[in-house]
Coordinates of C-alpha atoms in Angstrom, one line a residue:
M30 CA 47.1 43.7 4.0
T31 CA 48.9 40.8 2.4
T32 CA 47.2 38.0 0.6
D33 CA 47.9 35.5 3.4
E34 CA 46.5 38.0 5.9
N35 CA 43.4 38.6 3.8
D36 CA 42.9 34.8 3.5
A37 CA 43.2 34.4 7.2
A38 CA 40.7 37.2 7.8
L39 CA 38.2 35.6 5.4
K40 CA 38.6 32.2 7.1
L41 CA 38.1 33.8 10.5
E42 CA 35.0 35.6 9.3
R43 CA 33.7 32.3 7.9
L44 CA 34.4 30.5 11.1
Q45 CA 32.5 33.1 13.2
A46 CA 29.5 32.9 10.8
N47 CA 29.6 29.1 11.0
L48 CA 29.7 29.2 14.8
S49 CA 26.7 31.5 14.9
R50 CA 24.8 29.0 12.6
V51 CA 25.8 26.1 14.9
E52 CA 24.4 28.0 17.9
E53 CA 21.1 28.7 16.1
L54 CA 20.9 25.1 14.7
T55 CA 21.5 23.6 18.2
Q56 CA 18.6 25.6 19.6
R57 CA 16.4 24.4 16.7
L58 CA 17.5 20.9 17.4
M59 CA 16.5 21.0 21.0
V60 CA 13.1 22.4 20.1
A61 CA 12.6 19.7 17.5
L62 CA 13.7 16.9 19.8
S63 CA 11.3 18.2 22.5
K64 CA 8.3 17.5 20.1
R65 CA 9.2 13.8 19.8
K66 CA 6.4 11.5 21.0
Q67 CA 7.4 8.4 22.8
A68 CA 6.7 5.4 20.5
D69 CA 6.0 1.9 21.8
A70 CA 9.3 0.5 23.1
A71 CA 8.8 -2.7 21.0
L72 CA 9.2 -0.7 17.8
A73 CA 12.7 0.3 18.7
G74 CA 14.1 -3.2 18.3
P75 CA 13.6 -6.9 19.0
S76 CA 12.8 -8.0 22.5
S77 CA 15.4 -9.4 24.8
D78 CA 14.1 -12.9 23.9
V79 CA 16.1 -13.0 20.7
Y80 CA 19.3 -12.1 22.5
I81 CA 18.6 -14.7 25.3
K82 CA 18.1 -17.4 22.6
A83 CA 21.3 -16.4 20.9
A84 CA 23.3 -16.5 24.1
A85 CA 21.8 -19.8 25.1
A86 CA 22.6 -21.3 21.6
Y87 CA 26.1 -20.0 21.8
F88 CA 26.7 -21.5 25.3
A89 CA 25.1 -24.8 24.2
E90 CA 27.5 -24.9 21.3
M91 CA 30.4 -24.3 23.7
M92 CA 29.3 -27.2 25.8
Q93 CA 28.6 -29.6 23.0
N94 CA 31.5 -28.7 20.7
P95 CA 34.1 -26.8 22.6
A96 CA 36.9 -27.6 20.1
K97 CA 35.0 -26.0 17.3
I98 CA 34.3 -22.8 19.3
L99 CA 37.9 -22.7 20.5
E100 CA 39.2 -23.1 16.9
R101 CA 37.1 -20.2 15.8
Q102 CA 38.3 -18.0 18.6
V103 CA 41.9 -18.9 18.1
G104 CA 41.6 -18.2 14.4
Y105 CA 40.1 -14.8 15.0
W106 CA 42.7 -13.9 17.6
G107 CA 45.4 -15.1 15.3
K108 CA 44.3 -13.0 12.4
T109 CA 43.8 -9.9 14.6
L110 CA 47.2 -10.1 16.3
K111 CA 49.0 -11.0 13.1
H112 CA 47.6 -7.9 11.4
Y113 CA 48.5 -5.8 14.5
V114 CA 52.1 -7.1 14.5
E115 CA 52.6 -6.5 10.8
V116 CA 51.5 -2.9 11.2
Q117 CA 53.8 -2.4 14.1
Q118 CA 56.8 -3.9 12.3
K119 CA 56.2 -1.6 9.3
L120 CA 56.0 1.5 11.5
V121 CA 59.2 0.6 13.3
R122 CA 61.0 0.4 9.9
G123 CA 59.5 3.8 9.0
D124 CA 57.4 2.1 6.3
L125 CA 53.9 3.8 6.3
S126 CA 52.4 1.6 3.6
P127 CA 49.7 -0.8 4.9
P128 CA 50.4 -4.5 5.0
D129 CA 48.7 -6.8 2.4
D130 CA 45.0 -6.4 2.6
P131 CA 43.0 -9.5 2.0
S132 CA 39.7 -7.8 2.7
P133 CA 36.9 -8.3 0.2
K134 CA 35.9 -5.3 -1.9
D135 CA 33.3 -3.2 -0.3
R136 CA 32.0 0.0 -1.8
R137 CA 31.7 1.7 1.6
F138 CA 35.5 1.8 1.5
S139 CA 36.0 3.2 -1.9
N140 CA 38.1 6.2 -0.8
P141 CA 41.8 5.4 -1.8
L142 CA 42.8 6.3 1.8
W143 CA 41.2 3.1 3.1
D144 CA 43.9 1.3 1.1
T145 CA 46.9 3.6 1.3
H146 CA 46.7 5.4 4.7
P147 CA 48.1 3.2 7.5
A148 CA 45.5 4.3 10.1
F149 CA 42.4 4.0 7.9
N150 CA 43.6 0.7 6.4
Y151 CA 44.2 -0.7 9.9
L152 CA 40.6 0.3 11.0
K153 CA 39.1 -1.2 7.9
Q154 CA 40.9 -4.5 8.2
Q155 CA 40.2 -4.8 11.9
Y156 CA 36.5 -4.0 11.2
M157 CA 36.3 -6.6 8.5
L158 CA 38.0 -9.3 10.8
N159 CA 35.5 -8.5 13.5
S160 CA 32.6 -8.6 11.1
E161 CA 33.7 -12.1 9.9
A162 CA 34.1 -13.3 13.4
M163 CA 30.6 -12.3 14.4
S164 CA 29.1 -13.8 11.3
D165 CA 31.0 -17.1 11.9
A166 CA 29.8 -17.1 15.6
V167 CA 26.1 -16.9 14.5
Q168 CA 26.6 -19.6 11.9
D169 CA 27.9 -21.9 14.6
M170 CA 24.7 -21.8 16.6
E171 CA 23.3 -25.1 15.4
S172 CA 20.6 -25.4 18.1
L173 CA 18.7 -22.3 16.9
D174 CA 15.5 -23.1 15.0
P175 CA 15.3 -21.5 11.5
A176 CA 13.1 -18.6 12.5
D177 CA 15.3 -17.6 15.4
R178 CA 18.4 -18.1 13.3
R179 CA 17.1 -15.8 10.7
R180 CA 16.4 -13.1 13.3
V181 CA 19.8 -13.5 15.0
E182 CA 21.6 -13.3 11.7
Y183 CA 19.6 -10.3 10.6
F184 CA 20.1 -8.2 13.8
T185 CA 23.7 -9.2 14.0
R186 CA 24.2 -7.9 10.5
Q187 CA 22.4 -4.7 11.5
I188 CA 24.8 -4.2 14.4
V189 CA 27.9 -4.9 12.3
D190 CA 26.7 -2.5 9.6
M191 CA 25.9 0.2 12.2
F192 CA 29.5 0.1 13.6
S193 CA 31.2 0.5 10.3
P194 CA 34.0 3.1 10.6
T195 CA 32.5 4.9 7.7
N196 CA 29.5 5.8 9.9
F197 CA 31.6 8.0 12.3
L198 CA 33.0 11.4 11.4
G199 CA 36.4 10.8 13.0
T200 CA 37.0 7.6 10.9
N201 CA 35.4 8.7 7.6
P202 CA 38.1 10.1 5.3
D203 CA 35.5 11.4 2.8
A204 CA 33.9 13.5 5.4
L205 CA 37.1 14.7 7.0
E206 CA 38.6 15.7 3.6
K207 CA 35.5 17.7 2.8
A208 CA 35.4 19.3 6.2
V209 CA 39.0 20.5 5.7
A210 CA 38.4 21.6 2.1
T211 CA 35.4 23.7 3.1
D212 CA 36.8 25.1 6.4
G213 CA 34.0 23.2 8.3
E214 CA 31.2 24.5 6.1
S215 CA 30.2 20.9 5.2
L216 CA 29.7 20.0 8.8
V217 CA 27.5 23.0 9.5
Q218 CA 25.5 22.2 6.4
G219 CA 25.3 18.6 7.6
L220 CA 23.9 19.8 11.0
E221 CA 21.4 21.9 9.2
N222 CA 20.3 18.8 7.2
L223 CA 20.0 16.8 10.4
V224 CA 17.9 19.5 12.1
R225 CA 15.6 19.7 9.0
D226 CA 15.0 16.0 9.1
I227 CA 14.2 15.9 12.8
E228 CA 11.9 18.9 12.5
A229 CA 10.1 17.2 9.5
N230 CA 9.5 14.0 11.5
N231 CA 8.3 15.6 14.8
G232 CA 11.4 14.8 16.8
D233 CA 12.2 11.5 15.2
L234 CA 15.1 10.9 12.8
L235 CA 14.4 9.7 9.2
V236 CA 16.9 10.7 6.7
T237 CA 15.6 12.5 3.6
L238 CA 16.5 10.4 0.5
A239 CA 15.5 12.8 -2.3
D240 CA 15.0 16.5 -2.9
K241 CA 11.4 17.2 -1.9
E242 CA 11.3 20.3 -4.0
A243 CA 12.5 18.7 -7.2
F244 CA 9.2 16.9 -8.0
K245 CA 5.5 17.7 -8.0
V246 CA 3.0 14.9 -8.5
G247 CA 1.0 15.6 -11.6
E248 CA 3.6 18.1 -13.0
N249 CA 6.9 16.2 -13.5
I250 CA 5.9 12.8 -12.2
A251 CA 2.7 10.9 -12.6
T252 CA 1.9 12.8 -15.8
S253 CA 0.0 10.2 -17.9
K254 CA -3.2 11.6 -19.2
G255 CA -6.4 10.4 -17.6
S256 CA -9.3 11.3 -15.4
V257 CA -10.7 10.4 -12.0
V258 CA -14.1 8.8 -12.9
Y259 CA -15.2 7.6 -9.4
R260 CA -14.4 8.4 -5.8
N261 CA -15.5 7.1 -2.4
R262 CA -14.0 7.1 1.1
M263 CA -11.5 4.4 0.3
M264 CA -10.2 5.3 -3.2
E265 CA -10.3 7.3 -6.4
L266 CA -10.6 5.4 -9.7
I267 CA -8.6 6.7 -12.6
Q268 CA -9.3 5.9 -16.2
Y269 CA -6.4 6.7 -18.5
A270 CA -6.8 8.3 -21.9
P271 CA -6.2 6.0 -24.9
T272 CA -3.2 6.5 -27.2
T273 CA -4.4 4.1 -29.8
E274 CA -7.4 4.3 -32.2
N275 CA -8.6 0.9 -31.1
V276 CA -8.4 -1.0 -27.8
F277 CA -9.0 -4.5 -26.5
Q278 CA -12.5 -5.1 -25.4
T279 CA -11.8 -6.3 -21.8
P280 CA -10.5 -3.5 -19.6
I281 CA -7.6 -3.8 -17.1
L282 CA -7.9 -2.7 -13.5
I283 CA -4.7 -2.3 -11.4
F284 CA -4.8 -2.4 -7.6
P285 CA -1.5 -0.9 -6.3
P286 CA -0.4 -1.4 -2.7
W287 CA -1.8 1.1 -0.3
I288 CA 1.5 0.9 1.7
N289 CA 2.9 3.3 -1.0
K290 CA 1.4 5.4 -3.7
F291 CA 0.4 4.2 -7.2
Y292 CA 2.7 6.5 -9.2
I293 CA 5.6 4.2 -8.8
M294 CA 4.1 2.9 -12.1
D295 CA 4.1 6.3 -13.6
L296 CA 7.3 8.1 -12.5
K297 CA 8.2 9.4 -16.0
P298 CA 7.1 8.5 -19.6
A299 CA 10.3 6.6 -20.3
N300 CA 9.7 4.0 -17.5
S301 CA 5.9 4.4 -17.0
L302 CA 4.2 1.0 -16.8
I303 CA 0.9 2.8 -17.0
K304 CA 1.8 4.6 -20.2
W305 CA 3.2 1.4 -21.7
I306 CA 0.0 -0.6 -21.0
V307 CA -2.1 2.1 -22.6
D308 CA 0.2 2.3 -25.6
Q309 CA -0.3 -1.5 -26.1
G310 CA -4.0 -0.8 -26.8
F311 CA -5.6 -1.6 -23.4
T312 CA -8.3 0.4 -21.6
L313 CA -6.6 0.9 -18.2
F314 CA -8.1 1.8 -14.8
V315 CA -5.9 2.3 -11.7
V316 CA -7.0 2.7 -8.1
S317 CA -5.5 5.5 -6.1
W318 CA -6.0 4.7 -2.4
V319 CA -6.8 7.2 0.3
N320 CA -4.0 8.1 2.7
P321 CA -5.9 7.4 6.0
D322 CA -5.9 9.4 9.2
S323 CA -7.1 8.4 12.6
S324 CA -10.8 8.6 11.5
Y325 CA -10.1 5.3 9.6
A326 CA -9.0 3.5 12.7
D327 CA -11.8 0.9 12.4
V328 CA -11.3 0.2 8.6
G329 CA -10.4 -3.4 8.1
M330 CA -9.6 -5.8 5.3
D331 CA -13.3 -6.3 4.6
D332 CA -13.6 -2.6 3.9
Y333 CA -10.8 -2.6 1.4
I334 CA -12.3 -5.6 -0.3
R335 CA -15.9 -4.2 -0.4
D336 CA -15.4 -0.5 -0.9
G337 CA -12.1 -0.8 -2.8
Y338 CA -11.9 -4.0 -4.9
M339 CA -15.5 -4.9 -5.5
R340 CA -16.6 -1.3 -5.8
A341 CA -13.8 -0.5 -8.4
M342 CA -14.6 -3.7 -10.3
A343 CA -18.3 -2.7 -10.4
E344 CA -17.5 0.8 -11.6
V345 CA -15.2 -0.3 -14.4
R346 CA -17.9 -2.7 -15.6
R347 CA -20.5 0.0 -15.5
I348 CA -18.4 2.6 -17.3
T349 CA -17.2 0.2 -20.0
G350 CA -20.4 -1.8 -20.3
E351 CA -18.3 -5.0 -20.1
K352 CA -19.3 -8.0 -17.9
Q353 CA -15.7 -8.9 -17.1
I354 CA -12.4 -7.3 -16.3
N355 CA -8.7 -8.3 -16.1
A356 CA -7.4 -7.5 -12.6
V357 CA -3.9 -6.8 -11.5
G358 CA -2.6 -6.6 -7.9
Y359 CA 0.8 -5.4 -6.7
C360 CA 2.4 -6.7 -3.4
I361 CA -0.2 -6.4 -0.5
A362 CA -2.8 -5.4 -3.1
G363 CA -2.1 -8.8 -4.9
T364 CA -2.6 -10.6 -1.6
T365 CA -5.9 -8.8 -1.1
L366 CA -6.9 -9.5 -4.8
S367 CA -6.4 -13.2 -4.0
L368 CA -8.8 -12.9 -1.0
T369 CA -11.3 -11.0 -3.2
L370 CA -11.1 -13.7 -6.0
A371 CA -11.6 -16.5 -3.5
H372 CA -14.7 -14.7 -2.2
L373 CA -16.1 -14.0 -5.7
Q374 CA -15.6 -17.7 -6.5
R375 CA -17.5 -18.7 -3.4
V376 CA -20.5 -16.5 -4.2
G377 CA -20.5 -17.3 -8.0
D378 CA -19.4 -13.9 -9.2
T379 CA -17.5 -14.1 -12.6
S380 CA -16.6 -10.4 -12.8
V381 CA -12.9 -11.2 -13.1
K382 CA -11.7 -12.8 -16.3
S383 CA -8.0 -13.1 -15.4
A384 CA -5.7 -12.0 -12.6
T385 CA -2.1 -10.8 -12.6
F386 CA 0.0 -10.7 -9.4
F387 CA 3.1 -8.5 -9.1
T388 CA 5.5 -9.6 -6.3
T389 CA 2.7 -11.1 -4.3
L390 CA 3.0 -13.3 -1.2
T391 CA -0.1 -15.4 -0.4
D392 CA 1.7 -18.2 1.5
F393 CA 3.5 -16.8 4.5
S394 CA 4.8 -20.1 5.9
D395 CA 8.2 -18.7 5.0
P396 CA 7.8 -14.8 4.9
G397 CA 11.5 -14.4 3.9
E398 CA 13.7 -11.5 5.1
V399 CA 10.8 -9.4 6.2
G400 CA 9.8 -12.1 8.6
V401 CA 12.3 -10.8 11.2
F402 CA 9.7 -8.1 11.9
L403 CA 6.7 -10.4 12.1
E404 CA 7.3 -12.0 15.5
D405 CA 5.2 -11.0 18.5
D406 CA 7.6 -8.6 20.0
F407 CA 7.3 -6.2 17.0
V408 CA 3.6 -7.0 16.1
D409 CA 2.5 -6.5 19.7
G410 CA 4.2 -3.1 19.6
I411 CA 2.5 -2.2 16.3
E412 CA -0.9 -3.2 17.7
R413 CA -0.4 -1.1 20.8
Q414 CA 0.9 1.9 18.8
S415 CA -1.9 1.6 16.2
A416 CA -4.6 1.4 18.9
R417 CA -3.2 4.6 20.4
D418 CA -2.8 6.5 17.1
G419 CA -5.7 5.0 15.1
I420 CA -3.2 4.4 12.3
L421 CA 0.1 2.6 11.7
S422 CA 2.1 5.7 10.8
K423 CA 4.1 5.9 7.5
F424 CA 7.1 6.8 9.7
F425 CA 7.3 3.2 11.1
M426 CA 6.6 1.6 7.8
G427 CA 9.3 3.6 6.0
R428 CA 11.9 3.0 8.7
T429 CA 11.1 -0.7 8.8
F430 CA 11.5 -1.2 5.0
S431 CA 14.7 1.0 5.1
F432 CA 16.3 -1.4 7.5
L433 CA 16.0 -4.2 5.0
R434 CA 18.6 -2.3 3.0
S435 CA 20.2 -0.3 5.8
N436 CA 23.5 0.6 4.1
D437 CA 21.7 1.9 0.9
L438 CA 18.7 3.5 2.6
I439 CA 20.0 4.7 6.0
Y440 CA 23.8 4.9 6.5
Q441 CA 25.0 6.0 3.1
P442 CA 22.3 8.7 2.7
A443 CA 23.0 9.8 6.3
I444 CA 26.8 10.1 5.7
K445 CA 26.2 12.2 2.6
S446 CA 23.6 14.4 4.2
Y447 CA 24.9 14.8 7.8
M448 CA 28.6 14.3 7.6
M449 CA 29.3 15.8 4.1
G450 CA 26.5 18.4 4.0
E451 CA 25.3 17.3 0.6
A452 CA 21.7 18.1 -0.5
P453 CA 19.5 15.1 -1.2
P454 CA 19.6 14.1 -4.9
A455 CA 16.7 14.8 -7.3
F456 CA 15.9 11.1 -7.8
D457 CA 12.3 10.3 -8.7
L458 CA 12.3 6.8 -7.3
L459 CA 13.7 7.9 -3.9
Y460 CA 11.2 10.8 -3.9
W461 CA 8.4 8.2 -4.3
N462 CA 10.0 6.0 -1.6
G463 CA 9.7 8.9 0.9
D464 CA 6.1 9.8 -0.1
G465 CA 4.6 7.1 2.1
T466 CA 1.1 6.4 3.5
N467 CA -0.5 5.5 6.7
L468 CA -2.4 2.2 7.3
P469 CA -5.7 2.0 9.3
A470 CA -5.1 0.5 12.7
R471 CA -7.6 -2.4 12.3
M472 CA -6.4 -3.3 8.8
A473 CA -2.7 -3.3 9.8
V474 CA -3.4 -5.7 12.7
E475 CA -5.7 -8.0 10.7
Y476 CA -3.1 -8.2 7.9
L477 CA -0.1 -8.8 10.3
R478 CA -1.9 -11.3 12.6
G479 CA -4.3 -13.1 10.2
L480 CA -2.2 -13.3 7.0
C481 CA 1.4 -12.9 8.0
Q482 CA 1.7 -14.6 11.4
Q483 CA -1.1 -17.1 11.1
D484 CA -0.8 -17.7 7.3
G485 CA -4.6 -17.6 7.1
L486 CA -5.0 -17.5 3.4
A487 CA -2.8 -20.5 2.7
K488 CA -4.4 -22.4 5.6
G489 CA -7.9 -21.5 4.5
T490 CA -8.7 -19.8 7.8
F491 CA -8.7 -16.0 7.0
P492 CA -12.3 -14.7 6.9
V493 CA -13.8 -12.4 4.2
F494 CA -17.1 -11.1 5.3
G495 CA -17.2 -13.7 8.0
E496 CA -16.5 -16.7 5.8
P497 CA -13.0 -18.3 5.6
V498 CA -11.4 -18.4 2.1
S499 CA -8.5 -20.3 0.7
L500 CA -6.0 -20.2 -2.2
S501 CA -7.7 -23.2 -3.8
E502 CA -10.7 -21.0 -4.5
V503 CA -8.6 -18.7 -6.8
K504 CA -9.6 -20.3 -10.1
V505 CA -9.3 -17.7 -12.8
P506 CA -6.4 -17.8 -15.4
L507 CA -3.5 -16.1 -13.7
C508 CA 0.0 -14.8 -14.3
S509 CA 2.4 -14.2 -11.4
I510 CA 5.6 -12.1 -11.7
A511 CA 8.1 -12.4 -8.9
C512 CA 11.5 -10.8 -8.6
E513 CA 14.7 -12.7 -8.0
T514 CA 16.3 -10.4 -5.3
D515 CA 13.1 -9.1 -3.7
H516 CA 13.7 -8.3 0.0
I517 CA 9.9 -7.8 0.7
A518 CA 8.1 -10.6 -1.2
H519 CA 10.7 -13.2 -1.9
W520 CA 10.2 -15.1 -5.1
R521 CA 10.1 -18.6 -3.5
G522 CA 7.2 -17.5 -1.3
C523 CA 5.4 -16.0 -4.3
F524 CA 5.9 -19.3 -6.2
N525 CA 4.6 -21.4 -3.3
G526 CA 1.4 -19.4 -3.1
V527 CA 0.7 -19.7 -6.8
S528 CA 1.3 -23.4 -6.7
Q529 CA -1.6 -23.7 -4.2
M530 CA -4.1 -21.7 -6.2
G531 CA -6.9 -23.6 -7.8
S532 CA -6.5 -22.2 -11.3
K533 CA -5.8 -24.6 -14.1
D534 CA -4.2 -21.9 -16.2
K535 CA -1.1 -20.5 -14.4
T536 CA 1.9 -18.7 -15.7
F537 CA 4.9 -17.8 -13.5
I538 CA 7.6 -15.3 -14.6
L539 CA 10.7 -14.7 -12.5
S540 CA 12.3 -11.3 -13.2
E541 CA 15.8 -10.3 -12.3
S542 CA 16.3 -7.6 -9.7
G543 CA 14.2 -6.5 -6.7
H544 CA 10.7 -5.5 -5.6
I545 CA 10.6 -2.3 -7.6
A546 CA 13.3 -2.5 -10.3
G547 CA 12.2 -6.0 -11.3
I548 CA 8.6 -4.7 -11.9
I549 CA 9.3 -1.3 -13.3
N550 CA 11.6 -2.7 -16.0
P551 CA 10.7 -1.1 -19.4
P552 CA 11.8 -2.9 -22.6
S553 CA 13.5 0.2 -23.8
K554 CA 16.1 -0.1 -21.1
D555 CA 17.0 -3.6 -22.0
K556 CA 18.3 -4.0 -18.4
Y557 CA 16.9 -7.0 -16.5
G558 CA 16.0 -10.3 -18.0
H559 CA 13.5 -12.9 -16.8
Y560 CA 13.0 -16.7 -16.4
T561 CA 10.1 -18.7 -17.9
S562 CA 9.2 -22.3 -18.0
D563 CA 6.4 -24.5 -19.3
A564 CA 6.8 -26.8 -16.4
E565 CA 4.0 -27.3 -13.9
I566 CA 4.0 -24.6 -11.1
A567 CA 4.4 -27.2 -8.3
G568 CA 7.1 -28.6 -6.1
A569 CA 10.3 -26.8 -5.0
P570 CA 10.7 -23.3 -6.5
E571 CA 14.5 -24.0 -7.0
D572 CA 13.6 -27.0 -9.2
W573 CA 11.4 -24.8 -11.4
K574 CA 14.1 -22.2 -11.8
E575 CA 16.7 -24.8 -12.6
G576 CA 14.6 -26.0 -15.5
A577 CA 13.6 -22.6 -16.6
T578 CA 14.8 -20.6 -19.6
F579 CA 16.5 -17.3 -19.2
N580 CA 15.2 -14.6 -21.5
K581 CA 17.0 -11.3 -22.1
G582 CA 15.1 -8.1 -21.6
S583 CA 11.9 -7.1 -19.9
W584 CA 9.0 -9.4 -19.1
W585 CA 6.5 -6.7 -20.1
P586 CA 6.0 -7.8 -23.8
R587 CA 5.6 -11.4 -22.7
W588 CA 2.9 -10.4 -20.2
A589 CA 1.2 -8.2 -22.8
D590 CA 1.0 -11.2 -25.1
W591 CA -0.5 -13.3 -22.4
L592 CA -3.0 -10.5 -21.5
K593 CA -4.1 -10.0 -25.1
K594 CA -5.4 -13.6 -25.1
Q595 CA -7.6 -12.7 -22.1
S596 CA -8.8 -9.4 -23.6
G597 CA -11.2 -10.2 -26.5
K598 CA -11.6 -8.4 -29.8
Q599 CA -10.5 -4.9 -30.8
I600 CA -13.1 -2.1 -30.4
A601 CA -13.0 1.7 -30.7
A602 CA -11.0 3.4 -28.0
R603 CA -12.9 4.5 -24.9
I604 CA -12.5 8.2 -23.9
P605 CA -12.9 9.0 -20.2
G606 CA -16.1 10.9 -19.6
E607 CA -17.7 10.0 -23.0
S608 CA -20.2 7.6 -21.4
T609 CA -22.8 8.7 -18.9
N610 CA -20.1 8.8 -16.3
P611 CA -18.8 12.3 -15.6
V612 CA -15.1 13.1 -15.0
L613 CA -14.4 14.3 -11.5
C614 CA -10.9 15.8 -12.0
P615 CA -7.8 15.1 -14.0
A616 CA -5.3 12.3 -13.1
P617 CA -3.5 11.7 -10.9
G618 CA -6.4 12.9 -8.7
T619 CA -6.6 14.4 -5.3
Y620 CA -6.0 11.4 -2.9
V621 CA -2.4 10.9 -4.1
V622 CA -1.4 14.5 -3.1
A623 CA -3.5 14.7 0.1
K624 CA -1.7 15.8 3.2
P625 CA -0.3 12.8 5.3
D626 CA -2.8 13.2 8.2
T627 CA -5.9 14.3 6.3
T628 CA -7.7 13.6 3.0
E629 CA -7.9 17.3 2.3
V630 CA -5.5 18.6 -0.4

């Protein structure tokens, strides 16, 4: 047998093996899809109301300013036809090089074929022209109110991104090149990845962002030394082991968001906020929230405040023998810390000496980009779904937040996994992102209705234990850190909330980057800087930023200097379990590794 014949035989054998795998995978896919539970229709997308409003606004603009609409349309048609004619003329001359490409740079089109191949370049340029036309059409809808405009712009962008030619196998040169190079093996592996993800999500599709086998909580992530020193139905309380001989007298208690897990602050030693705080000489406690199942359906915000916040505060004071603590809240946990502080102020409880807020919204009058999911069409669907399941599933939470950065968290990972057959990367941050938690049904609805939709904390109408509280009752010294490009808790909203708090000692720090990278920003990386100002935290956020000073490097050391002033004298380091309080188990504890639908490990 010649070499060519041998190669042909090997390819045929490989093809037959791949066809057998495809048949098997197709059967698995059908079984997986059959297990899909029908979710509330409202969670699949916005109601028709948003499209009706957009259409009405467009027709109103046509009636009121037809010349402007016609100018836009003629401009779009002209650009499209001009490009088409240029391509045809080059083809007639036998010139296969694409015409001049004025398209802006876009990393989705990084393959050289998008610039050199006439067919791919034509698709790209036409897609970019259509994208521009749709964006311009939305901008012309002057009769839309700001909230409706934000939704129309957002969902228009989602549609435009979804129809990118890179998202389809036949028009993705990267995927086609790899399919040819591997004799179709990449496509079969991609199908296997697709089936795996659908099986893992009970018939729904949620792309796996990171290698789930590459990390194990407590072994190669979340490894800071410490002990669980208290546990109840809502949380485990972790005390971290000191790394200095002496520590500051006042302990720190961090409340992480229960939408995700606390170990975002302890991924690895090099970027661990937990380790860094301990290394600065602080006694640190961190709450690890339970991952609730349907038995938590009736757990509400009051339960989180009473059995989470107030119980943890009491335990830290009991263990350390101190009368006061310094409290920290991250995201939703910062919002709830504000509620707790307002309640403590009302009842005369001085347990909290100072408060720090990481990316915390307390004024929801402008919820920012996430506000597109806070209208009644979505929230009504969440309420119905939660009532049926007893929880707001982590699946819906993960998918919603992914759509805030759909190209990075949905389409690009899907292309690599399903079209190119690549394995998910071993990336600790994306592993954490996929390790989500459920929310109790009652708590989810109370938060979305009372705080997000009704802006109850800023308006002084949200009740804690039956009594409404307000931002003006948050009177402890405070430091708020917001992030410049945060998609979830936009910095202007964070600033506006702090400006309404009743404290006379306020510090506001604006970090570069987003919701995670802006907070998990170790000084050793020297990556993102931050803005500070001695100006009063009042008025327009933009005015504050304009007068602020930009500082290179992480905000962590600046915050530590502020925190030291709230932390008293130096004393001998406290060792977990050395007091009368027994150690229950090593950090990171049991709740953080519990199965998604049960608290059992």
